[in-house]
Tab-separated table of C-alpha atoms in Angstrom:
chain	number	residue	atom	x	y	z
A	1	MET	CA	44.038	-2.159	3.137
A	2	VAL	CA	42.328	0.431	5.282
A	3	SER	CA	43.725	1.048	8.785
A	4	VAL	CA	41.984	2.948	11.545
A	5	TYR	CA	42.307	3.386	15.314
A	6	GLU	CA	39.785	1.659	17.568
A	7	GLY	CA	36.781	3.818	18.398
A	8	SER	CA	36.988	5.773	15.128
A	9	ASP	CA	34.473	5.688	12.309
A	10	VAL	CA	35.806	4.514	8.954
A	11	GLN	CA	34.327	4.873	5.481
A	12	LEU	CA	34.835	2.149	2.868
A	13	THR	CA	34.082	3.237	-0.695
A	14	CYS	CA	33.292	1.095	-3.710
A	15	ILE	CA	33.409	2.844	-7.085
A	16	LEU	CA	32.157	0.903	-10.087
A	17	LYS	CA	33.023	1.736	-13.661
A	18	ALA	CA	31.064	-0.192	-16.258
A	19	ASN	CA	29.195	0.236	-19.523
A	20	TYR	CA	25.990	-0.702	-17.714
A	21	PRO	CA	25.159	0.843	-14.331
A	22	ALA	CA	24.946	-1.413	-11.290
A	23	THR	CA	21.389	-2.469	-10.553
A	24	GLU	CA	22.261	-3.723	-7.079
A	25	ILE	CA	25.150	-2.983	-4.694
A	26	THR	CA	25.403	-5.035	-1.522
A	27	TRP	CA	27.968	-4.891	1.296
A	28	TYR	CA	29.139	-7.875	3.354
A	29	ASN	CA	30.992	-7.537	6.649
A	30	ASN	CA	34.001	-9.441	7.964
A	31	LEU	CA	31.710	-12.343	8.952
A	32	LYS	CA	30.323	-12.546	5.365
A	33	GLN	CA	26.990	-11.258	6.650
A	34	HIS	CA	24.875	-8.967	4.478
A	35	VAL	CA	25.212	-5.461	5.956
A	36	ILE	CA	21.913	-3.855	6.862
A	37	GLU	CA	21.953	-0.187	7.822
A	38	SER	CA	22.036	0.336	11.566
A	39	PRO	CA	22.554	3.910	12.816
A	40	THR	CA	24.710	2.675	15.701
A	41	LYS	CA	27.025	0.432	13.632
A	42	TYR	CA	26.650	0.700	9.833
A	43	VAL	CA	25.667	3.617	7.597
A	44	LEU	CA	25.118	2.968	3.876
A	45	GLN	CA	25.156	5.595	1.122
A	46	HIS	CA	24.543	4.800	-2.547
A	47	ALA	CA	24.556	6.547	-5.895
A	48	ALA	CA	24.487	5.250	-9.457
A	49	ALA	CA	28.202	4.355	-9.658
A	50	TRP	CA	29.405	4.219	-6.053
A	51	SER	CA	28.537	3.000	-2.591
A	52	ASN	CA	29.905	3.900	0.858
A	53	LEU	CA	29.843	1.763	3.974
A	54	THR	CA	30.674	3.596	7.197
A	55	VAL	CA	31.598	1.371	10.128
A	56	LYS	CA	30.960	3.345	13.308
A	57	GLU	CA	32.998	3.153	16.507
A	58	THR	CA	35.300	0.421	15.230
A	59	ASP	CA	36.487	-2.368	17.504
A	60	GLY	CA	39.645	-4.355	16.813
A	61	LEU	CA	38.170	-7.700	17.849
A	62	THR	CA	34.859	-7.489	16.021
A	63	ASP	CA	35.427	-5.191	13.021
A	64	SER	CA	38.862	-6.122	11.612
A	65	GLY	CA	38.829	-8.336	8.543
A	66	GLN	CA	37.750	-8.593	4.923
A	67	TYR	CA	34.664	-6.671	3.728
A	68	TRP	CA	33.076	-7.033	0.272
A	69	CYS	CA	31.186	-4.742	-2.032
A	70	SER	CA	29.085	-6.903	-4.362
A	71	ALA	CA	27.675	-5.321	-7.517
A	72	THR	CA	25.469	-6.701	-10.272
A	73	ASN	CA	24.261	-5.240	-13.546
A	74	ALA	CA	22.709	-6.388	-16.830
A	75	VAL	CA	25.853	-8.266	-17.916
A	76	GLY	CA	27.006	-9.890	-14.673
A	77	GLY	CA	28.447	-9.158	-11.296
A	78	THR	CA	31.598	-8.796	-9.251
A	79	GLU	CA	32.765	-8.703	-5.645
A	80	ILE	CA	35.375	-6.197	-4.530
A	81	PRO	CA	37.283	-7.071	-1.348
A	82	ILE	CA	38.432	-4.379	1.092
A	83	HIS	CA	40.526	-5.329	4.117
A	84	LEU	CA	39.924	-3.324	7.298
A	85	LEU	CA	42.555	-3.336	10.034
A	86	VAL	CA	41.418	-1.782	13.317
A	87	LYS	CA	44.423	-0.902	15.454
A	88	SER	CA	44.583	-0.408	19.185
A	89	LYS	CA	44.965	3.199	20.295
A	90	ASP	CA	48.125	1.993	22.021
A	91	ALA	CA	49.665	0.859	18.701
A	92	LYS	CA	52.892	2.511	17.579
A	93	LEU	CA	53.015	4.823	14.617
A	94	ASP	CA	54.437	3.553	11.363
A	95	PRO	CA	58.129	4.521	11.389
A	96	TYR	CA	58.103	5.306	7.652
A	97	THR	CA	54.963	7.399	7.333
A	98	GLY	CA	54.375	8.543	10.905
A	99	THR	CA	50.682	7.659	10.703
A	100	LEU	CA	48.306	4.700	10.827
A	101	THR	CA	45.160	6.285	9.481
A	102	TYR	CA	43.608	5.830	6.074
A	103	MET	CA	40.070	7.109	6.247
A	104	MET	CA	38.952	5.989	2.800
A	105	GLU	CA	39.897	3.269	0.343
A	106	LEU	CA	39.045	3.750	-3.310
A	107	ILE	CA	38.486	0.569	-5.281
A	108	SER	CA	37.642	0.509	-8.977
A	109	LYS	CA	36.441	-2.551	-10.845
A	110	HIS	CA	34.916	-3.027	-14.280
A	111	CYS	CA	31.782	-5.176	-14.463
């Protein structure tokens, strides 16, 4: 799970380790909609074995939920779920860690 305060940008990272490189990496948002880059809301960055989705100016009501990184290659495909929790700026700090922020989630999956 990735937690962030409302109004912050958050980067979700999908790292793929496979014998065959991914030929297509697609992100889906919390409404299961294909994410298309939009400078005001979503920024996508890709390389051969990883992909980043930056959600800009997060909002607790519209951005919290499950996101998916979908990858396909010559031998198949997989979907990697990443849960984003957008917390109100008025939320209390975690009593054990003293923080609520995780700015990046690293997920590895073999295709």
